[in-house]
Amino acid sequence: MTIAQQMPHADRHLPDIEATARGLYIDGNWRQSKSGRKIDVTDPSTGALLAAVADATVEDAQASIEAASRAAPGWRSTPPRKRSEILRRCFELMIERSEMLATLISLENGKALRDARGEVAYAAEFFRWNAEEAVRITGEFGTAPSGANRIIVDYQPIGICLLITPWNFPAAMATRKIAPALAAGCTVILKPASETPLTAYALASIYEEAGVPPGVVNVLTTSTPAAFSATILADPRVRKLSFTGSTGVGRLLLAEAAKHVVSCSMELGGNAPFIVFDDADLEAALDGAMVAKMRNAGEACTAANRLYVQSGIYESFAEGLAKRMSALNVGPGVDALTECGPMITTKAVEKIDRLVVDAKAKGARVTCGGEPSAGPGYFYPPTVLVDMPDGVEMAHEEIFGPVAPLYRFETEDEVIGRANDTEYGLAAYVFTRDIARGLRVSSALESGMIALNRGLVSDPAAPFGGVKQSGLGREGGQHHGIAEFMEAKYIAASF
Ligand code: NAP
């Protein structure tokens, strides 16, 4: 089936996939890889081939370092106002092209168009926010406690940055890094996930049109990410690795970066608890659960992974959630009616199935969904599991799919202990009408981000990131995100 047949009402927003997949983007040029090899990109809604993109070699990686290095002096000395205006133009162009970008995201990632539209708006916002930050980078000036000298602190761009991003937010995970890096005056090499490279290439065209000079942003896809990133990290001109992806790959990259003492920012996996107390507003908690669980069909690092519901509200919450989950429209991402698209790969469906089978074997009861769907496409239906025992595999692993497991709890202390019983610490959700309890529990939860009486936590204006094995550093927020791409230079001055 052609893309136009899949989207009879949306043809004016069709992305030009052939043009988007025209090569690696290095030094402002589109080139083929030195190997001539290609990586297939498929549509998870159908399994059909969408495009084949260039497969970068280590020679291509070296060419991108040369390009980023040549562009670095010019970009770091570009006046902040000029950098800011270019970033602002990136924001405007993304908004102008948002339907095209959302369609492209839906096609290669499978997420429902409404989620893809939300992602484009969120992703574009990083350019607007960092356009504002670019002109607000200030230093410090003070007197040493001894009185012997002045202390001057200047913030300088850290240098060339390697950015590695996952497939679940192909636009936002890239712009959340590129926008602050460029605002700080750095040049970058982006390696998007091989499942969803088309969005990254489409955005590269937008940067070019917005006036980002050649070499400031380079985008390369590769089927050999370990060799590719090792080559880049070994170059002494590269000073920063900013990675978003799984904790397992994050550990490997931290070890690689350690060999050359490269600064690392890590946005890793999550295992978010979603806690509903007896006194919560039931409708608000259900609305929140649908967002926290079902945005991107559960394929989000912030996705509610363990829903802890207090005994007094457990039955009504479970019933309400099953009703809402079973009413969702499941279908191809690009279909305007779809609310839950496919998973990214067959492997992802198999993992979800393994976790659900384990939970059922240990006593969980299915009240909706619970079995993988037949193809074509990689679908798993919205699923609710109740009476969850604690010893299940999915209590310790990211489900990364539309499965909501409900655990029962009795007391505040008990639920805090159970919620914190994980190596992860990214997002957590708390629902209660008692604001004192809400703040007390928020403070006790070992998570970088808490959503209190809401199902959505991400905001470019707030520091996004995790504690424990969910990561190092923050993205977005006032100064937090941009600070990851700068070094403090201290000058002890006597005069
Ligand atoms: P992943 O397997 O860790 O891959 C992420 C990126 O790393 C991809 O570009 C991948 O390239 C690359 N990669 C894989 N192995 C590598 C290696 N040995 N050396 C260098 N790069 C390597 O993660 P994913 O499956 O794409 O994404 C899902 C994960 O990301 C989940 O754990 C989710 O929680 C996490 N995530 C975290 C955040 C956050 O902000 N904390 C946000 C979104 C997602 P290939 O595609 O070519 O394999």
Coordinates of C-alpha atoms and ligand atoms in Angstrom, one line a residue:
M1 CA 0.0 0.0 0.0
T2 CA 1.4 3.4 -0.9
I3 CA 1.7 6.2 1.7
A4 CA -1.0 8.2 -0.2
Q5 CA -3.4 5.2 0.0
Q6 CA -2.8 5.0 3.8
M7 CA -3.6 8.6 4.2
P8 CA -6.4 9.6 1.8
H9 CA -7.1 12.9 3.6
A10 CA -3.6 14.1 4.3
D11 CA -1.8 14.0 1.0
R12 CA -1.0 17.7 1.0
H13 CA 1.1 17.1 4.1
L14 CA 2.9 14.1 2.7
P15 CA 6.6 14.2 3.4
D16 CA 8.9 13.7 0.4
I17 CA 10.6 10.6 1.7
E18 CA 12.9 10.1 -1.2
A19 CA 14.4 13.6 -0.8
T20 CA 14.6 13.2 3.0
A21 CA 16.6 10.0 2.6
R22 CA 19.1 11.5 0.2
G23 CA 22.3 10.9 2.2
L24 CA 24.3 11.7 5.3
Y25 CA 24.3 15.4 6.2
I26 CA 27.9 16.4 6.6
D27 CA 29.3 20.0 6.3
G28 CA 26.0 21.2 4.8
N29 CA 26.1 18.6 2.0
W30 CA 24.2 15.5 1.4
R31 CA 26.6 12.6 0.7
Q32 CA 26.5 8.9 0.3
S33 CA 28.3 6.8 2.8
K34 CA 31.9 5.7 2.0
S35 CA 30.7 2.1 2.2
G36 CA 27.7 2.6 -0.2
R37 CA 25.7 0.5 2.3
K38 CA 22.1 1.3 3.3
I39 CA 19.9 0.9 6.3
D40 CA 16.2 0.0 5.7
V41 CA 13.5 2.1 7.4
T42 CA 10.2 0.4 7.8
D43 CA 6.7 1.5 8.7
P44 CA 5.7 -0.3 11.9
S45 CA 2.0 0.0 11.1
T46 CA 2.5 -2.3 8.0
G47 CA 6.0 -3.7 8.1
A48 CA 6.4 -2.1 4.6
L49 CA 9.7 -0.6 3.5
L50 CA 9.6 3.3 3.6
A51 CA 13.1 4.1 2.6
A52 CA 16.8 3.1 2.8
V53 CA 19.2 5.6 4.3
A54 CA 23.0 5.8 4.1
D55 CA 25.0 3.7 6.5
A56 CA 27.9 5.8 7.8
T57 CA 31.3 4.2 8.3
V58 CA 34.1 5.4 10.6
E59 CA 35.5 7.4 7.7
D60 CA 32.2 9.3 7.5
A61 CA 32.4 9.8 11.3
Q62 CA 35.8 11.3 10.8
A63 CA 34.5 13.6 8.0
S64 CA 31.8 14.8 10.4
I65 CA 34.4 15.7 13.1
E66 CA 36.4 17.6 10.5
A67 CA 33.2 19.5 9.5
A68 CA 32.2 20.3 13.1
S69 CA 35.8 21.3 13.9
R70 CA 36.0 23.7 10.9
A71 CA 32.6 25.3 11.7
A72 CA 33.4 25.7 15.5
P73 CA 35.4 29.0 15.6
G74 CA 32.8 30.7 13.4
W75 CA 29.8 29.5 15.3
R76 CA 31.2 30.2 18.8
S77 CA 32.0 33.7 17.8
T78 CA 28.7 34.4 16.1
P79 CA 26.9 37.0 18.2
P80 CA 24.4 35.4 20.6
R81 CA 21.6 37.6 19.1
K82 CA 22.4 36.1 15.7
R83 CA 22.5 32.6 17.0
S84 CA 19.2 33.3 18.8
E85 CA 17.5 34.5 15.6
I86 CA 18.6 31.4 13.7
L87 CA 17.2 29.2 16.5
R88 CA 14.0 31.2 16.5
R89 CA 13.7 30.6 12.7
C90 CA 14.2 26.8 13.3
F91 CA 11.2 27.0 15.7
E92 CA 9.1 28.9 13.1
L93 CA 9.9 26.6 10.3
M94 CA 9.1 23.5 12.4
I95 CA 5.7 25.0 13.3
E96 CA 5.1 25.9 9.6
R97 CA 5.9 22.3 8.6
S98 CA 4.4 20.6 11.6
E99 CA 1.9 18.5 9.7
M100 CA 4.5 17.2 7.4
L101 CA 6.9 16.4 10.3
A102 CA 4.1 14.8 12.3
T103 CA 3.2 12.6 9.3
L104 CA 6.8 11.6 8.9
I105 CA 7.1 10.7 12.6
S106 CA 3.9 8.6 12.4
L107 CA 5.1 6.8 9.4
E108 CA 8.5 5.8 10.7
N109 CA 7.7 5.5 14.4
G110 CA 4.1 4.3 14.2
K111 CA 2.8 6.7 16.8
A112 CA -0.7 8.1 16.5
L113 CA -0.8 11.4 14.5
R114 CA -2.2 13.2 17.5
D115 CA 0.9 12.1 19.5
A116 CA 3.2 13.0 16.6
R117 CA 1.6 16.5 16.5
G118 CA 2.2 16.8 20.2
E119 CA 5.8 15.8 19.7
V120 CA 6.5 18.3 16.9
A121 CA 5.1 21.1 19.1
Y122 CA 7.2 20.0 22.1
A123 CA 10.3 19.5 19.8
A124 CA 9.9 23.0 18.2
E125 CA 9.6 24.5 21.6
F126 CA 13.2 23.7 22.4
F127 CA 14.3 26.0 19.6
R128 CA 12.0 28.8 20.9
W129 CA 13.2 28.3 24.5
N130 CA 16.9 28.2 23.6
A131 CA 16.6 31.1 21.3
E132 CA 15.6 33.0 24.4
E133 CA 18.4 31.3 26.5
A134 CA 21.1 32.1 23.9
V135 CA 21.1 35.8 24.8
R136 CA 20.9 35.2 28.6
I137 CA 24.2 33.4 29.1
T138 CA 25.9 35.4 31.9
G139 CA 29.1 35.1 33.9
E140 CA 30.0 35.8 37.5
F141 CA 32.2 38.5 39.1
G142 CA 33.2 38.6 42.8
T143 CA 35.9 39.2 45.3
A144 CA 37.9 36.3 46.7
P145 CA 37.3 35.7 50.5
S146 CA 40.9 36.6 51.2
G147 CA 40.5 39.9 49.4
A148 CA 43.6 39.2 47.4
N149 CA 42.0 39.1 44.0
R150 CA 38.8 39.1 42.0
I151 CA 37.0 36.0 40.8
I152 CA 35.7 36.1 37.3
V153 CA 33.7 33.2 35.9
D154 CA 33.1 33.0 32.2
Y155 CA 30.9 30.3 30.5
Q156 CA 32.3 29.0 27.2
P157 CA 31.0 26.5 24.7
I158 CA 32.3 23.1 25.7
G159 CA 33.3 22.1 22.1
I160 CA 32.2 19.5 19.6
C161 CA 29.4 17.4 20.8
L162 CA 28.3 13.9 19.9
L163 CA 24.5 13.5 20.3
I164 CA 22.9 10.1 20.2
T165 CA 19.1 9.7 20.2
P166 CA 16.5 7.0 20.5
W167 CA 13.6 6.1 18.2
N168 CA 10.7 6.9 20.5
F169 CA 10.7 10.7 20.1
P170 CA 12.6 11.1 16.8
A171 CA 12.2 14.9 16.7
A172 CA 12.1 16.0 20.4
M173 CA 15.1 14.0 21.6
A174 CA 17.2 15.6 18.8
T175 CA 16.0 19.2 19.3
R176 CA 16.3 18.9 23.1
K177 CA 20.0 18.5 22.5
I178 CA 20.7 20.4 19.3
A179 CA 18.9 23.6 20.4
P180 CA 20.8 24.2 23.7
A181 CA 24.1 23.0 22.2
L182 CA 23.8 25.6 19.4
A183 CA 22.6 28.3 21.8
A184 CA 25.8 27.7 23.8
G185 CA 27.9 28.0 20.7
C186 CA 28.8 24.3 20.1
T187 CA 28.9 22.4 16.9
V188 CA 27.4 18.9 16.9
I189 CA 27.2 15.5 15.3
L190 CA 23.9 13.8 15.7
K191 CA 23.4 10.0 15.4
P192 CA 19.7 9.3 15.3
A193 CA 18.3 5.8 16.0
S194 CA 18.4 3.5 12.9
E195 CA 14.6 2.8 13.2
T196 CA 13.6 6.5 12.8
P197 CA 16.3 8.5 10.9
L198 CA 14.0 10.3 8.5
T199 CA 12.7 12.9 11.0
A200 CA 16.3 13.8 11.9
Y201 CA 17.2 14.3 8.2
A202 CA 14.0 16.3 7.5
L203 CA 14.9 18.6 10.5
A204 CA 18.5 19.0 9.1
S205 CA 16.9 20.6 5.9
I206 CA 15.0 22.9 8.2
Y207 CA 18.2 24.0 10.1
E208 CA 19.9 24.7 6.8
E209 CA 17.0 26.8 5.6
A210 CA 16.9 28.6 8.9
G211 CA 20.5 29.7 8.4
V212 CA 22.5 27.2 10.5
P213 CA 25.9 27.3 8.8
P214 CA 27.5 24.2 7.2
G215 CA 29.2 21.9 9.7
V216 CA 27.4 23.3 12.7
V217 CA 25.0 20.4 12.7
N218 CA 25.9 17.1 11.1
V219 CA 23.5 14.1 10.9
L220 CA 24.7 10.6 10.3
T221 CA 22.9 7.2 10.5
T222 CA 24.9 4.0 11.0
S223 CA 24.4 0.4 11.6
T224 CA 27.6 0.2 13.6
P225 CA 26.9 2.6 16.4
A226 CA 29.6 1.2 18.8
A227 CA 32.4 1.7 16.3
F228 CA 31.0 5.0 15.1
S229 CA 30.7 6.5 18.6
A230 CA 34.1 5.1 19.7
T231 CA 35.8 6.8 16.7
I232 CA 34.2 10.1 17.5
L233 CA 34.8 9.9 21.3
A234 CA 38.5 9.1 20.7
D235 CA 39.0 12.4 18.9
P236 CA 40.4 15.0 21.3
R237 CA 38.4 17.7 19.7
V238 CA 35.2 16.1 20.8
R239 CA 34.4 17.2 24.4
K240 CA 30.8 16.2 25.0
L241 CA 28.6 13.1 24.7
S242 CA 24.9 13.7 25.2
F243 CA 23.0 10.4 25.0
T244 CA 19.3 9.5 25.3
G245 CA 18.5 5.8 25.3
S246 CA 18.5 2.7 27.4
T247 CA 20.4 2.4 30.6
G248 CA 22.3 -0.6 29.2
V249 CA 23.7 1.3 26.2
G250 CA 24.3 4.3 28.4
R251 CA 26.6 2.3 30.6
L252 CA 28.6 1.1 27.5
L253 CA 28.9 4.7 26.3
L254 CA 29.9 6.0 29.7
A255 CA 32.7 3.4 29.7
E256 CA 33.8 4.5 26.2
A257 CA 33.7 8.2 27.2
A258 CA 35.7 7.4 30.3
K259 CA 38.7 6.3 28.2
H260 CA 39.0 9.9 27.0
V261 CA 37.4 11.7 29.9
V262 CA 34.7 13.1 27.8
S263 CA 31.9 15.0 29.6
C264 CA 28.6 13.0 29.6
S265 CA 25.0 13.9 29.8
M266 CA 22.8 10.8 30.0
E267 CA 19.0 10.6 29.7
L268 CA 18.3 6.9 30.3
G269 CA 15.6 4.4 31.1
G270 CA 12.7 4.7 33.6
N271 CA 10.3 2.7 35.7
A272 CA 7.8 5.3 36.7
P273 CA 5.5 4.6 39.7
F274 CA 2.0 6.1 39.3
I275 CA 0.5 6.4 42.8
V276 CA -3.2 7.0 43.5
F277 CA -4.3 7.6 47.1
D278 CA -7.8 6.9 48.3
D279 CA -8.6 10.7 48.5
A280 CA -7.6 11.3 44.8
D281 CA -10.1 12.8 42.4
L282 CA -10.9 9.6 40.5
E283 CA -11.6 11.2 37.1
A284 CA -8.5 13.3 37.3
A285 CA -6.4 10.2 38.2
L286 CA -7.9 8.2 35.3
D287 CA -7.3 11.1 32.9
G288 CA -3.7 11.3 34.2
A289 CA -3.2 7.6 33.9
M290 CA -4.3 7.6 30.3
V291 CA -1.8 10.3 29.5
A292 CA 1.0 8.9 31.6
K293 CA 0.5 5.4 30.3
M294 CA -0.8 5.8 26.8
R295 CA 1.1 8.8 25.3
N296 CA 3.0 7.2 22.5
A297 CA 1.3 3.9 23.2
G298 CA 3.4 3.5 26.3
E299 CA 6.7 3.9 24.4
A300 CA 8.0 6.7 26.6
C301 CA 10.8 6.8 29.2
T302 CA 8.4 8.6 31.5
A303 CA 5.5 6.1 30.9
A304 CA 3.7 4.9 34.1
N305 CA 5.3 1.5 34.5
R306 CA 3.8 0.5 37.9
L307 CA 0.4 1.8 38.9
Y308 CA 0.1 1.7 42.7
V309 CA -3.6 2.2 43.8
Q310 CA -4.7 2.4 47.4
S311 CA -7.2 -0.2 48.5
G312 CA -10.1 2.1 49.0
I313 CA -10.1 3.4 45.4
Y314 CA -8.6 0.3 43.8
E315 CA -11.8 -1.3 42.4
S316 CA -13.3 1.8 41.0
F317 CA -9.9 2.9 39.5
A318 CA -9.4 -0.5 37.9
E319 CA -12.8 -0.6 36.4
G320 CA -12.6 3.0 35.1
L321 CA -9.2 2.3 33.5
A322 CA -10.2 -0.9 31.8
K323 CA -13.2 0.9 30.4
R324 CA -11.1 3.7 29.0
M325 CA -8.3 1.5 27.7
S326 CA -10.7 -0.9 25.9
A327 CA -12.4 2.1 24.2
L328 CA -9.1 3.2 22.5
N329 CA -8.9 3.1 18.7
V330 CA -5.9 0.9 17.7
G331 CA -4.6 1.3 14.2
P332 CA -2.0 2.7 11.9
G333 CA -0.3 5.8 13.2
V334 CA -1.2 7.9 10.2
D335 CA -4.9 7.2 10.4
A336 CA -6.5 10.3 11.9
L337 CA -8.8 8.1 14.2
T338 CA -5.9 6.2 15.8
E339 CA -5.3 6.6 19.5
C340 CA -2.9 3.7 19.9
G341 CA -0.5 2.9 17.1
P342 CA 1.8 -0.1 16.7
M343 CA 5.0 -0.9 18.6
I344 CA 8.3 0.0 17.0
T345 CA 9.3 -3.6 16.1
T346 CA 8.3 -7.2 16.3
K347 CA 11.0 -7.6 19.0
A348 CA 9.2 -4.9 21.1
V349 CA 5.9 -6.8 20.9
E350 CA 7.7 -10.0 21.9
K351 CA 9.1 -8.3 25.0
I352 CA 5.7 -7.0 26.1
D353 CA 4.2 -10.4 25.5
R354 CA 7.0 -12.0 27.6
L355 CA 6.3 -9.6 30.5
V356 CA 2.5 -10.1 30.4
V357 CA 2.9 -13.9 30.2
D358 CA 5.1 -13.8 33.3
A359 CA 2.7 -11.6 35.2
K360 CA -0.3 -13.9 34.3
A361 CA 1.7 -17.0 35.4
K362 CA 2.4 -15.3 38.7
G363 CA -1.3 -14.5 39.4
A364 CA -2.1 -11.2 37.6
R365 CA -5.6 -11.0 36.1
V366 CA -6.3 -9.5 32.6
T367 CA -9.3 -7.2 32.4
C368 CA -8.6 -5.9 29.0
G369 CA -6.2 -6.8 26.1
G370 CA -3.5 -9.2 27.1
E371 CA -2.6 -11.0 23.9
P372 CA -0.5 -9.7 20.9
S373 CA -2.6 -8.8 17.9
A374 CA -2.2 -10.4 14.5
G375 CA -0.3 -8.5 11.8
P376 CA 0.4 -6.9 9.5
G377 CA 2.2 -4.4 11.7
Y378 CA 3.6 -4.7 15.2
F379 CA 0.5 -4.3 17.4
Y380 CA -0.1 -5.0 21.0
P381 CA -3.6 -4.0 22.4
P382 CA -4.2 -1.7 25.3
T383 CA -4.1 -4.0 28.3
V384 CA -5.0 -3.7 32.0
L385 CA -3.6 -6.2 34.6
V386 CA -5.0 -6.3 38.1
D387 CA -4.1 -8.1 41.3
M388 CA -0.4 -7.7 40.4
P389 CA 2.0 -9.5 42.6
D390 CA 5.3 -7.8 43.4
G391 CA 7.7 -10.5 42.1
V392 CA 6.9 -10.0 38.4
E393 CA 9.5 -9.1 35.8
M394 CA 7.6 -6.0 34.6
A395 CA 8.0 -4.4 38.1
H396 CA 11.7 -4.2 37.3
E397 CA 11.8 -3.7 33.5
E398 CA 10.5 -1.0 31.2
I399 CA 7.3 -2.4 29.6
F400 CA 7.5 0.2 26.8
G401 CA 4.0 -0.7 25.6
P402 CA 0.3 -0.1 26.3
V403 CA 0.1 -2.3 29.4
A404 CA -1.1 -0.9 32.7
P405 CA -0.3 -3.2 35.7
L406 CA -2.2 -2.2 38.9
Y407 CA -0.6 -3.0 42.3
R408 CA -2.6 -2.6 45.5
F409 CA -1.2 -0.7 48.5
E410 CA -2.4 0.2 52.0
T411 CA -0.1 3.0 53.5
E412 CA 1.9 6.0 52.5
D413 CA 5.2 4.6 53.9
E414 CA 4.6 1.2 52.2
V415 CA 4.0 2.8 48.7
I416 CA 7.0 5.1 49.0
G417 CA 9.2 2.0 49.8
R418 CA 7.8 0.0 46.9
A419 CA 8.0 2.9 44.5
N420 CA 11.6 3.5 45.3
D421 CA 12.5 -0.2 45.0
T422 CA 14.1 0.1 41.5
E423 CA 17.5 1.1 40.0
Y424 CA 15.7 3.7 38.0
G425 CA 14.6 7.2 39.1
L426 CA 13.2 9.3 36.2
A427 CA 9.6 10.3 36.6
A428 CA 6.9 9.5 39.2
Y429 CA 3.2 10.5 39.4
V430 CA 1.2 11.2 42.6
F431 CA -2.6 11.7 42.9
T432 CA -4.0 13.0 46.1
R433 CA -6.3 15.9 47.2
D434 CA -4.1 16.3 50.3
I435 CA -1.5 18.7 49.1
A436 CA 0.7 18.3 52.2
R437 CA 0.8 14.6 51.5
G438 CA 1.4 15.2 47.8
L439 CA 4.5 17.3 48.6
R440 CA 5.7 15.0 51.3
V441 CA 5.5 12.0 49.0
S442 CA 7.0 13.9 46.1
S443 CA 10.0 14.8 48.3
A444 CA 10.5 11.2 49.4
L445 CA 10.3 9.6 45.9
E446 CA 13.7 8.9 44.4
S447 CA 12.9 10.4 41.0
G448 CA 14.2 13.4 39.0
M449 CA 10.7 14.5 38.1
I450 CA 7.3 14.3 39.9
A451 CA 3.9 15.0 38.3
L452 CA 1.5 15.9 41.1
N453 CA -2.1 15.4 40.1
R454 CA -1.2 15.4 36.5
G455 CA -0.2 12.9 33.8
L456 CA 2.3 14.9 31.9
V457 CA 5.6 16.2 33.3
S458 CA 7.7 17.2 30.2
D459 CA 8.2 20.9 29.6
P460 CA 11.1 22.6 27.8
A461 CA 11.0 25.3 30.5
A462 CA 11.7 22.7 33.3
P463 CA 14.7 20.6 34.0
F464 CA 14.2 17.1 32.6
G465 CA 16.3 14.2 33.8
G466 CA 16.7 11.3 36.2
V467 CA 18.5 10.2 39.3
K468 CA 20.0 6.8 40.1
Q469 CA 20.5 4.8 36.9
S470 CA 18.0 7.0 34.9
G471 CA 20.8 9.4 34.1
L472 CA 23.2 12.2 34.6
G473 CA 22.4 15.9 34.0
R474 CA 19.3 17.7 32.9
E475 CA 17.8 18.9 29.6
G476 CA 15.7 22.0 29.2
G477 CA 14.9 24.3 32.2
Q478 CA 16.2 27.7 33.0
H479 CA 20.0 27.4 32.4
H480 CA 20.1 23.6 33.2
G481 CA 20.0 22.3 29.7
I482 CA 22.3 24.9 28.2
A483 CA 24.8 24.5 31.1
E484 CA 25.4 20.9 30.0
F485 CA 27.0 22.4 26.8
M486 CA 29.3 24.9 28.5
E487 CA 32.4 24.9 30.7
A488 CA 33.0 27.4 33.5
K489 CA 36.3 29.2 33.0
Y490 CA 37.6 30.9 36.2
I491 CA 40.0 33.8 36.0
A492 CA 41.7 34.9 39.2
A493 CA 42.3 38.5 38.5
S494 CA 44.5 41.0 40.4
F495 CA 44.2 44.7 39.4
Ligands
NAP1 P1 18.9 2.2 22.8 O1 18.8 0.9 22.2 O2 19.8 2.5 24.0 O3 19.4 3.2 21.6 C1 19.5 4.6 21.7 C2 20.6 5.1 20.7 O4 21.8 4.5 21.0 C3 20.2 4.7 19.2 O5 20.6 5.7 18.4 C4 21.1 3.5 19.0 O6 21.5 3.3 17.7 C5 22.3 3.9 19.8 N1 23.2 2.7 20.2 C6 22.8 1.5 20.4 N2 23.9 0.7 20.8 C7 25.0 1.6 20.9 C8 26.3 1.4 21.2 N3 26.8 0.3 21.6 N4 27.1 2.5 21.1 C9 26.6 3.7 20.7 N5 25.3 3.9 20.4 C10 24.5 2.9 20.5 O7 17.5 2.8 23.1 P2 16.2 2.8 22.3 O8 15.6 1.4 22.3 O9 16.4 3.5 21.0 O10 15.2 3.8 23.1 C11 14.5 3.4 24.2 C12 15.2 3.7 25.5 O11 15.5 5.1 25.6 C13 14.3 3.3 26.7 O12 15.1 2.7 27.7 C14 13.9 4.7 27.2 O13 13.5 4.8 28.5 C15 15.0 5.6 26.8 N6 14.7 7.0 26.7 C16 15.1 7.8 27.7 C17 14.7 9.1 27.7 C18 15.1 10.1 28.7 O14 14.9 11.3 28.5 N7 15.5 9.7 29.9 C19 13.9 9.6 26.6 C20 13.5 8.7 25.6 C21 13.9 7.4 25.7 P3 20.7 2.2 16.8 O15 19.3 2.7 16.7 O16 21.5 2.2 15.5 O17 20.8 0.9 17.6

